[in-house]
GROMACS .gro file of C-alpha atoms in nm:
model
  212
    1UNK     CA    1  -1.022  -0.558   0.755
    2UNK     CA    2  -1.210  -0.610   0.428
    3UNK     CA    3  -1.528  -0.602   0.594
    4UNK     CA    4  -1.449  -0.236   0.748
    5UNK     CA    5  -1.335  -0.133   0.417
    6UNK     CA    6  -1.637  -0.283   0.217
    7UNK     CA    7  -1.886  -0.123   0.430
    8UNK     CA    8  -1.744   0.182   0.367
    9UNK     CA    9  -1.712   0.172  -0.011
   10UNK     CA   10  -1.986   0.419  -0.157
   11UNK     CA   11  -1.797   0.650   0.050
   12UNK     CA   12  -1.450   0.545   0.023
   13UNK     CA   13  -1.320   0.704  -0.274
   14UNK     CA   14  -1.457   1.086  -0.158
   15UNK     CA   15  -1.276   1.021   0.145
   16UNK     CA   16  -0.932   0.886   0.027
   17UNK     CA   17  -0.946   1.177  -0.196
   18UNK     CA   18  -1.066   1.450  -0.019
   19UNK     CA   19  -0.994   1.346   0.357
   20UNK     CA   20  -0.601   1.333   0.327
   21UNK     CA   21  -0.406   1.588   0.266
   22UNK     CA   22  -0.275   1.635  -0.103
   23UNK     CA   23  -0.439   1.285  -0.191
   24UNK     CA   24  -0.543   1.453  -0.547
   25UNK     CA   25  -0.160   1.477  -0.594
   26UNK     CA   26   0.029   1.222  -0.462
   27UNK     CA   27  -0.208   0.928  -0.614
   28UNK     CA   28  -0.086   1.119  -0.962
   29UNK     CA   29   0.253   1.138  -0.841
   30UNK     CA   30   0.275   0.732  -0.743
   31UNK     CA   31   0.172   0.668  -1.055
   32UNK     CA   32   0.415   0.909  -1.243
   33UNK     CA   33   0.686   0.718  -1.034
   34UNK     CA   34   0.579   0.381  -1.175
   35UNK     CA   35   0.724   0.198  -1.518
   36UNK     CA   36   0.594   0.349  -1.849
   37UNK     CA   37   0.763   0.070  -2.093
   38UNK     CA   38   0.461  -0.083  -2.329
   39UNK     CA   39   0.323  -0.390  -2.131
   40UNK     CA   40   0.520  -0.408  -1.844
   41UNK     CA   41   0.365  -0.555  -1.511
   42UNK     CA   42   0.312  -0.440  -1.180
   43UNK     CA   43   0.164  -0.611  -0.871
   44UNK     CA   44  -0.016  -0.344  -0.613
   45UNK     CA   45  -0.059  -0.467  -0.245
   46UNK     CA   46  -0.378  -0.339  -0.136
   47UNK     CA   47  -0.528  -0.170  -0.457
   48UNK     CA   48  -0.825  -0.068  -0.321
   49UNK     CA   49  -1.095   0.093  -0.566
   50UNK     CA   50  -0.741   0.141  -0.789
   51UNK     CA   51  -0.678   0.546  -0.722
   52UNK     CA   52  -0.370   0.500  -0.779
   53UNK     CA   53  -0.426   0.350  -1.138
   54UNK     CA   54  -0.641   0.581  -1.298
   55UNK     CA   55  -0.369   0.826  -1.331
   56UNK     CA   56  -0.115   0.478  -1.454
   57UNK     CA   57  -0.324   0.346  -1.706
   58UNK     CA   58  -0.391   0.686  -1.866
   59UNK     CA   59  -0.017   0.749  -1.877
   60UNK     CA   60   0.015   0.364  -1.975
   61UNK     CA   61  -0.263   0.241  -2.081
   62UNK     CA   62  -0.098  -0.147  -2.187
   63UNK     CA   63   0.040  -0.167  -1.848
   64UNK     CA   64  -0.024  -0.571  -1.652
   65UNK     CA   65  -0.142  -0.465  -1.333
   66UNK     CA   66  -0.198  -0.766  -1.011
   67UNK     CA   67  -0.433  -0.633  -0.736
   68UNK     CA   68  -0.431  -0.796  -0.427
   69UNK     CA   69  -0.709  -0.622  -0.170
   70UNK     CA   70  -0.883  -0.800   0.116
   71UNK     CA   71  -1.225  -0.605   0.065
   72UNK     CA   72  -1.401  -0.774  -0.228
   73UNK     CA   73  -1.645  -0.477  -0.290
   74UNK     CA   74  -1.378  -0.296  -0.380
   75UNK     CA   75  -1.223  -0.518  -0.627
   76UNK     CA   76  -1.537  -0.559  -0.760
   77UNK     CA   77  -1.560  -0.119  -0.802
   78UNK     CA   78  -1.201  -0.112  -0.923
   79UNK     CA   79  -1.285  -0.423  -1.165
   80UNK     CA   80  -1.563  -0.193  -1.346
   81UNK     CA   81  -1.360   0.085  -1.347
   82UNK     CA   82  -1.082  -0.096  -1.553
   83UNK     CA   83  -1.294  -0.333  -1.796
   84UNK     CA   84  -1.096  -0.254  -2.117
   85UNK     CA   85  -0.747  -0.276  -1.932
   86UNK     CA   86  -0.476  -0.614  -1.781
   87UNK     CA   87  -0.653  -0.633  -1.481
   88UNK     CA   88  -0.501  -0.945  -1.296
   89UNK     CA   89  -0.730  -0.949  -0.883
   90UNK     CA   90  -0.709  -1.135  -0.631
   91UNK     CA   91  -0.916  -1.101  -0.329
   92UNK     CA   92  -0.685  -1.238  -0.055
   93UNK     CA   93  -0.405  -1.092   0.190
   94UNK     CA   94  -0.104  -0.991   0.039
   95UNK     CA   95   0.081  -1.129   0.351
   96UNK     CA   96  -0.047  -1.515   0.243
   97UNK     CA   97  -0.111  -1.480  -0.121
   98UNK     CA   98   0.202  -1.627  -0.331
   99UNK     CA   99   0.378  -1.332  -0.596
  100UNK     CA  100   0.643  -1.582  -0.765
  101UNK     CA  101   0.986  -1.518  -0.843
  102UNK     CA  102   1.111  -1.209  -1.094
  103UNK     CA  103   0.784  -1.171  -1.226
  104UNK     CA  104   0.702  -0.793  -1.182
  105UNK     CA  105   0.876  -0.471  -1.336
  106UNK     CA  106   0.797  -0.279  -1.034
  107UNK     CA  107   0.554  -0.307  -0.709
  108UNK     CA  108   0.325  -0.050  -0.589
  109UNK     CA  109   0.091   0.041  -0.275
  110UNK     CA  110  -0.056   0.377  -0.135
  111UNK     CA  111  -0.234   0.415   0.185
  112UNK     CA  112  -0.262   0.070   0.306
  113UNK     CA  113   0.093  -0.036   0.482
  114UNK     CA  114   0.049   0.167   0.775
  115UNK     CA  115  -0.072  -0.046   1.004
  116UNK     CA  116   0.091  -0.313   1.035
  117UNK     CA  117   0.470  -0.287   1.226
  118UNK     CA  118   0.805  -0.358   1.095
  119UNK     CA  119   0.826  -0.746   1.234
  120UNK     CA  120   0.507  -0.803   1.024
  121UNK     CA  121   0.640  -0.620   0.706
  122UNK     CA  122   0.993  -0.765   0.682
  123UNK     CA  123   0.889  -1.082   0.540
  124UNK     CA  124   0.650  -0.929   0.331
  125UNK     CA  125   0.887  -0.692   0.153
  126UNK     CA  126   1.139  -0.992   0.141
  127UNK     CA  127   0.814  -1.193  -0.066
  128UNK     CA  128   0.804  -0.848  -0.259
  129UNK     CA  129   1.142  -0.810  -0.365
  130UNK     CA  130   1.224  -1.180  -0.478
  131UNK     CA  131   0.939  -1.142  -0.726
  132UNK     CA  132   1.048  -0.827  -0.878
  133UNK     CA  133   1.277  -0.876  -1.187
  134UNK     CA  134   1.652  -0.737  -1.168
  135UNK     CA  135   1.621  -0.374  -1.191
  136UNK     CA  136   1.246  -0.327  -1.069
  137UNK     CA  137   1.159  -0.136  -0.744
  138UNK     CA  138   0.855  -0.089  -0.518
  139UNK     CA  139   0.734   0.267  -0.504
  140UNK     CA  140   0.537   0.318  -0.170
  141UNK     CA  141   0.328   0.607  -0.075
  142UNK     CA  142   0.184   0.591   0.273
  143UNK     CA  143   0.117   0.750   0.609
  144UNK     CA  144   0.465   0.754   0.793
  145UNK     CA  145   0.528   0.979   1.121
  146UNK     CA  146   0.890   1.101   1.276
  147UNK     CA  147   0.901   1.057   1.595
  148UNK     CA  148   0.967   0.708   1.794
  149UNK     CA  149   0.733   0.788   2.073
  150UNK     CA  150   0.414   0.822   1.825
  151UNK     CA  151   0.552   0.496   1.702
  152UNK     CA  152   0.513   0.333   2.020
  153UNK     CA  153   0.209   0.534   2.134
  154UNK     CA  154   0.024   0.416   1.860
  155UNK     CA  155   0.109   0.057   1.921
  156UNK     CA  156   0.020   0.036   2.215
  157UNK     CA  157  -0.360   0.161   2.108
  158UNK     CA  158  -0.402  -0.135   1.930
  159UNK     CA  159  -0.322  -0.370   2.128
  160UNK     CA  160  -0.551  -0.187   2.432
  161UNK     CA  161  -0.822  -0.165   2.152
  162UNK     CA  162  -0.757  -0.545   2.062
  163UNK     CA  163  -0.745  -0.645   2.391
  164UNK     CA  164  -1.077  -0.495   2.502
  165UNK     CA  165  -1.299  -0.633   2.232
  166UNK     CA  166  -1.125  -1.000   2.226
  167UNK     CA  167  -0.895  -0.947   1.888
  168UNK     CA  168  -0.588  -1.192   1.896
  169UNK     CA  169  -0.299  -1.014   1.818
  170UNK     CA  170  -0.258  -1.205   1.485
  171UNK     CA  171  -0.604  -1.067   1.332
  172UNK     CA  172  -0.623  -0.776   1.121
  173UNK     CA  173  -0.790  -0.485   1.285
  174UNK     CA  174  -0.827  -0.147   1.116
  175UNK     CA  175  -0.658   0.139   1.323
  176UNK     CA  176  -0.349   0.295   1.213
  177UNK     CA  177  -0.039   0.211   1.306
  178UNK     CA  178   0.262   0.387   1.122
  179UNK     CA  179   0.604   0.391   1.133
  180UNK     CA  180   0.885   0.642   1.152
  181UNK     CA  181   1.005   0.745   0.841
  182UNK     CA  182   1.367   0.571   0.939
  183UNK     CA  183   1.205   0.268   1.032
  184UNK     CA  184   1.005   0.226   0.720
  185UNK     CA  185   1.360   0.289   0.562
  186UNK     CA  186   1.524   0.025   0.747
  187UNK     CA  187   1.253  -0.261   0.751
  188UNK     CA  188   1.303  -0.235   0.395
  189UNK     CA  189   1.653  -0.241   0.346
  190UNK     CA  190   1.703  -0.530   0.639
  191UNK     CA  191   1.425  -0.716   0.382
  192UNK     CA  192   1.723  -0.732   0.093
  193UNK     CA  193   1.647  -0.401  -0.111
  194UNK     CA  194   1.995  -0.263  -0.244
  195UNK     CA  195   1.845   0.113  -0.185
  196UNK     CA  196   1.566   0.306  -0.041
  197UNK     CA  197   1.518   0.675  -0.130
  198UNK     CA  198   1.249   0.933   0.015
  199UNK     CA  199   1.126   1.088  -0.341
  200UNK     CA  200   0.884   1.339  -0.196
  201UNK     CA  201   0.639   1.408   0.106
  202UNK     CA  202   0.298   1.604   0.151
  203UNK     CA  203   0.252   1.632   0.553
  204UNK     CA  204   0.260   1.301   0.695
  205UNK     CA  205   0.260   1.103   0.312
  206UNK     CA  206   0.593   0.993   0.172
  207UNK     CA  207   0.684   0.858  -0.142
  208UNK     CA  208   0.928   0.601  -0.094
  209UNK     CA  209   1.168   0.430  -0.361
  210UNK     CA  210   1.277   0.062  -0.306
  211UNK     CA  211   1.510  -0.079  -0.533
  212UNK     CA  212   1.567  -0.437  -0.626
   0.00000   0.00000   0.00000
């Protein structure tokens, strides 16, 4: 997975931007959504090139911000981007990589959940939630679809695609696999979060509110 998304990194940020519908707003909105007390700290599962924080750090600029991404190029770009800032980044999975207990004001990810299924996220999100502090909440922004036959349809593409080139079903291939709205909703409140709000959609992109 980091290798697809390194190879792709001169072009990456044009695309995220200007390939998805309403990226230019909902990467602002995320970060609108996210804690604005003076040196508060936030972990962000897949961070990418850090979209997401360009709009954060402008609105807080002494933010503590860990980036977990797979892709080390783009740590690397996100890492230039951010020299003067709390830049905590680790180049790892955020399914393996340790986040501690009640250290984070709030969690964040955009665009990089979506393909992975609900069996694989619940322990994730439980992970996620015993490291926020009481009161924090994830905020997650991602490709989500409505209906439980795209669900499955999509599913079952991977696994074909998987299948055909020799993938075990435990390795991380890139195609996109997104749940239903509901679903999303559910996997995180069977994970332990106390409530889980839809904050605001463009097409097939939700904002989603977790809390603690």
């Amino acid at each position: 997975m980091g290798e697809f998304f390194d190879r792709r990194l001169d072009e990456y940020e044009d695309h995220q931007l200007n390939c998805i519908e309403s990226a230019h707003e909902f990467y602002k909105y995320t970060a609108k959504c996210l804690p604005m007390e003076c040196g508060c700290r936030i972990i962000d599962l897949g961070c990418g090139t850090g979209l997401e924080l360009e709009e954060y750090f402008r609105l807080n600029p002494s933010a503590k911000v860990t980036g977990i991404d797979l892709a080390p190029g783009m740590l690397n770009r996100l890492r230039e981007k951010f020299r003067d800032k709390d830049v905590n980044l680790i180049l790892g999975s955020y399914f393996e990589v340790p986040f501690g207990i009640e250290r984070f004001d709030a969690a964040v990810s955009v665009e990089s959940l979506h393909h992975f299924t609900a069996d694989e996220k619940r322990p994730l999100y439980e992970k996620l939630r015993k490291s926020l502090k009481p009161g924090g909440f994830f905020i997650l922004t991602d490709y989500m679809i409505l209906s439980d036959e795209e669900e499955a349809f999509y599913r079952k593409e991977l696994l074909r695609l998987k299948a055909e080139e020799g993938i075990a079903d435990n390795e991380f291939y890139h195609y996109d696999t997104p749940l239903t709205v509901d679903h999303e909703k559910e996997c995180l409140l069977s994970a332990g979060f106390s409530s889980v709000e839809i904050l605001n959609h463009w097409a097939e992109t939700y904002t989603i509110k977790a809390i603690r």
